[in-house]
PDB file of C-alpha atoms in Angstrom:
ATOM      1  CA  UNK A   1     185.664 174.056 209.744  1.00 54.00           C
ATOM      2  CA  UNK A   2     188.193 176.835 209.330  1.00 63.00           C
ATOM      3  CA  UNK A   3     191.475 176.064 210.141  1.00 59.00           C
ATOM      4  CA  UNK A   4     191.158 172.602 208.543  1.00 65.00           C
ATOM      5  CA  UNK A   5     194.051 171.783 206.512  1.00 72.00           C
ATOM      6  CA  UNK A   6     194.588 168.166 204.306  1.00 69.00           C
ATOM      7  CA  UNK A   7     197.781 166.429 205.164  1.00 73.00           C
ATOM      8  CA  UNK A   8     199.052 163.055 203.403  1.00 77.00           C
ATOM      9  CA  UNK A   9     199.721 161.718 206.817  1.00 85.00           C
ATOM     10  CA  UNK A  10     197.594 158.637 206.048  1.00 91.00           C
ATOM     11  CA  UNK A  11     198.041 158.025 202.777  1.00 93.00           C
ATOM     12  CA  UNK A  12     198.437 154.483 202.748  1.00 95.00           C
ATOM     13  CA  UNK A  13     195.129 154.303 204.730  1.00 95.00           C
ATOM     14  CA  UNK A  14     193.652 156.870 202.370  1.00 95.00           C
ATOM     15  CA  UNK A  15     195.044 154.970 198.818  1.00 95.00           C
ATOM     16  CA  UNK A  16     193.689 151.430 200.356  1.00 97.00           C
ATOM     17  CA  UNK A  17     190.262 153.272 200.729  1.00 97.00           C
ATOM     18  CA  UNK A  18     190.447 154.194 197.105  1.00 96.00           C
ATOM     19  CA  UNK A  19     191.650 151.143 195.696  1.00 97.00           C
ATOM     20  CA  UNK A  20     189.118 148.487 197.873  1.00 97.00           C
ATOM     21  CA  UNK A  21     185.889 150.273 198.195  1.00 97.00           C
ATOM     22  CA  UNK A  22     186.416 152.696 195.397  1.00 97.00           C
ATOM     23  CA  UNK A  23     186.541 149.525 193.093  1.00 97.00           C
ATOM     24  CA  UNK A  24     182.954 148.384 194.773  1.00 97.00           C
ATOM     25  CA  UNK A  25     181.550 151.759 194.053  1.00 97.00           C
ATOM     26  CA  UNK A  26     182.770 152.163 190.838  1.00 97.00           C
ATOM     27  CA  UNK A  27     181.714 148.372 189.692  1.00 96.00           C
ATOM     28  CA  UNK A  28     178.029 149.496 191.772  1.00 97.00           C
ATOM     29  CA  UNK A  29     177.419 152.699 189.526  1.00 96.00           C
ATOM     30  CA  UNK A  30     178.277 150.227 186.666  1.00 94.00           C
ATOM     31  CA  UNK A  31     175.626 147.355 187.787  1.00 94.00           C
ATOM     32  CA  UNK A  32     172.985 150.020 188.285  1.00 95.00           C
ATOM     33  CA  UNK A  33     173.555 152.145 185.172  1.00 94.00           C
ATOM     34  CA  UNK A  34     173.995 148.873 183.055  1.00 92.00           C
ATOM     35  CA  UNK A  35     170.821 147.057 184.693  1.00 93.00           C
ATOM     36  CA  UNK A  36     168.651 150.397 183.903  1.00 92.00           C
ATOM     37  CA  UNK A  37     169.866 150.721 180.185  1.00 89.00           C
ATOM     38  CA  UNK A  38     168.827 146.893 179.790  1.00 87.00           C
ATOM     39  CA  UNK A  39     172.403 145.811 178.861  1.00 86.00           C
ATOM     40  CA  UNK A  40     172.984 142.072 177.834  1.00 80.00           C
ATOM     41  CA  UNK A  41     176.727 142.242 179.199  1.00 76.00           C
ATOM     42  CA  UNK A  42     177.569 140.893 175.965  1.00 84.00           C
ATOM     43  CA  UNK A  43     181.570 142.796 175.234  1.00 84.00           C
ATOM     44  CA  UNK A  44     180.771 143.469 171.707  1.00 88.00           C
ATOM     45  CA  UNK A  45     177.848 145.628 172.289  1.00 88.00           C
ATOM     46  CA  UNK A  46     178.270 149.341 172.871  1.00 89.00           C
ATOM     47  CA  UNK A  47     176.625 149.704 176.042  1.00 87.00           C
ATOM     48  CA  UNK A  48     178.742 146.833 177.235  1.00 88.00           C
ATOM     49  CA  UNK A  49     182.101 148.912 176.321  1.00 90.00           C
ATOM     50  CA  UNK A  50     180.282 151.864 177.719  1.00 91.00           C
ATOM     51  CA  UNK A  51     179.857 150.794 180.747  1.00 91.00           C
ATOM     52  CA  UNK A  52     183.302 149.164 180.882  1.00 90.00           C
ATOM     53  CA  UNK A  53     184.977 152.326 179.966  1.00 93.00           C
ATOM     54  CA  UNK A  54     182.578 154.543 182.953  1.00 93.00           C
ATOM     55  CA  UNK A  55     183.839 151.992 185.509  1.00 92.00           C
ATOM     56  CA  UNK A  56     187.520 152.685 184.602  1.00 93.00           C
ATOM     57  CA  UNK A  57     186.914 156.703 184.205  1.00 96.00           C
ATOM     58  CA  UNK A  58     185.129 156.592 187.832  1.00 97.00           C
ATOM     59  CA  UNK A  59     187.504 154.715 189.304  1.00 96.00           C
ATOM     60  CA  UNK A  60     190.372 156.609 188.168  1.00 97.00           C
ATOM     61  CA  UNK A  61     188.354 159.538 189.606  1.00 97.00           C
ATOM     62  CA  UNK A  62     187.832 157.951 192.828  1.00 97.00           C
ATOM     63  CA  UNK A  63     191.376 156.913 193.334  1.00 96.00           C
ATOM     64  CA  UNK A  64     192.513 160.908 192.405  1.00 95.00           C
ATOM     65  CA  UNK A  65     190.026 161.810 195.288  1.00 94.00           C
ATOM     66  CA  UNK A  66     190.605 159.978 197.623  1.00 93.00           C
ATOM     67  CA  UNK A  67     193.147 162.177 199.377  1.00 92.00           C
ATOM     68  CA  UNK A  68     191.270 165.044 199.801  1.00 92.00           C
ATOM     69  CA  UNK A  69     189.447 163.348 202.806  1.00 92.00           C
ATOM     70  CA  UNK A  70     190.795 164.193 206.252  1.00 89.00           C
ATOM     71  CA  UNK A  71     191.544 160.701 207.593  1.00 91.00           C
ATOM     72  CA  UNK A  72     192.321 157.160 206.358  1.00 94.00           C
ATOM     73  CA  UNK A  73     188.848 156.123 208.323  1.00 95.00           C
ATOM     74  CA  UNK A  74     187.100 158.746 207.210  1.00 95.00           C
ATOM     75  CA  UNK A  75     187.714 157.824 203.545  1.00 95.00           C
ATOM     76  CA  UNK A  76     186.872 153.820 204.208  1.00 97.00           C
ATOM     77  CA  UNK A  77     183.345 155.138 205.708  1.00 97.00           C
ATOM     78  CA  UNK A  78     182.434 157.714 203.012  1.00 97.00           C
ATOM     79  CA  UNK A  79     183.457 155.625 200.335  1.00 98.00           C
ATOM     80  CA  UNK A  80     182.431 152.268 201.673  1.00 98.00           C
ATOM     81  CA  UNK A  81     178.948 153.477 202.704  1.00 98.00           C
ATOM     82  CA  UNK A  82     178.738 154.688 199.389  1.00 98.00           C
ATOM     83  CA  UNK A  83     179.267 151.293 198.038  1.00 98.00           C
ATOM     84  CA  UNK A  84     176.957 149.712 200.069  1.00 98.00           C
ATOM     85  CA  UNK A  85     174.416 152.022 199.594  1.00 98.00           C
ATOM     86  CA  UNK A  86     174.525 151.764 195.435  1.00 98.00           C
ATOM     87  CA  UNK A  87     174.702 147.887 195.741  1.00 98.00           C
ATOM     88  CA  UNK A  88     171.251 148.328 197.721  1.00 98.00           C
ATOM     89  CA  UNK A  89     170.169 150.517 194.728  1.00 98.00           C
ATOM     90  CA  UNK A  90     171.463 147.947 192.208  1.00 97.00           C
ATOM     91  CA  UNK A  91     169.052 145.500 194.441  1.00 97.00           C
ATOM     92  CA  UNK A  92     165.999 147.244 194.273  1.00 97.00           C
ATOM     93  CA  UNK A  93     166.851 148.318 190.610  1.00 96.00           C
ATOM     94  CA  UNK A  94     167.204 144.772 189.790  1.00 94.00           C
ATOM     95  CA  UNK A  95     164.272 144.110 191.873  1.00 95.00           C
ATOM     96  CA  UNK A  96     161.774 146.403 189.990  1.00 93.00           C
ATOM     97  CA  UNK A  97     162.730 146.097 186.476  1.00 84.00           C
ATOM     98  CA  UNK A  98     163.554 142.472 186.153  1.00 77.00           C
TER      99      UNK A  98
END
């Protein structure tokens, strides 16, 4: 799309989209990465603090991208798709390896 530029027109709309369903995706990458490395949950384990401190990096990461989409909408449906579709993952993960 040449000619596209990115504006901060909808920022609120774009910052909500990184806060709400940037916080599912982030906590989804956590449940699937924590339920394939067999992880008790227990805090005083290291893959518990691992996985603590990847939710916090990726969220951080999410909520410093989220303004490079075009729209306010456009960032809800990318990143809350994306949400859905790892907490579908973390289902079948769970599923398969109980």
């Amino acid at each position: 799309m040449k000619g596209a530029r990115l504006d901060n027109r909808q920022w609120v709309a774009k910052l909500a989209a990184g806060i709400v369903p940037g916080c599912a995706l982030a906590l989804a990458v956590m449940a699937v990465v924590g339920a394939l490395c067999h992880t008790t949950g227990s805090p005083m384990t290291l893959s518990a603090q691992f996985l603590l401190w990847l939710a916090g990096l990726l969220w951080a990461v999410i909520l410093s991208g989220c303004f490079l989409f075009r729209s306010g909408g456009w960032a809800w449906g990318v990143l809350g798709g994306g949400a859905v579709a790892v907490w579908l993952l973390f289902a079948v993960v769970k599923s398969v390896f109980p």
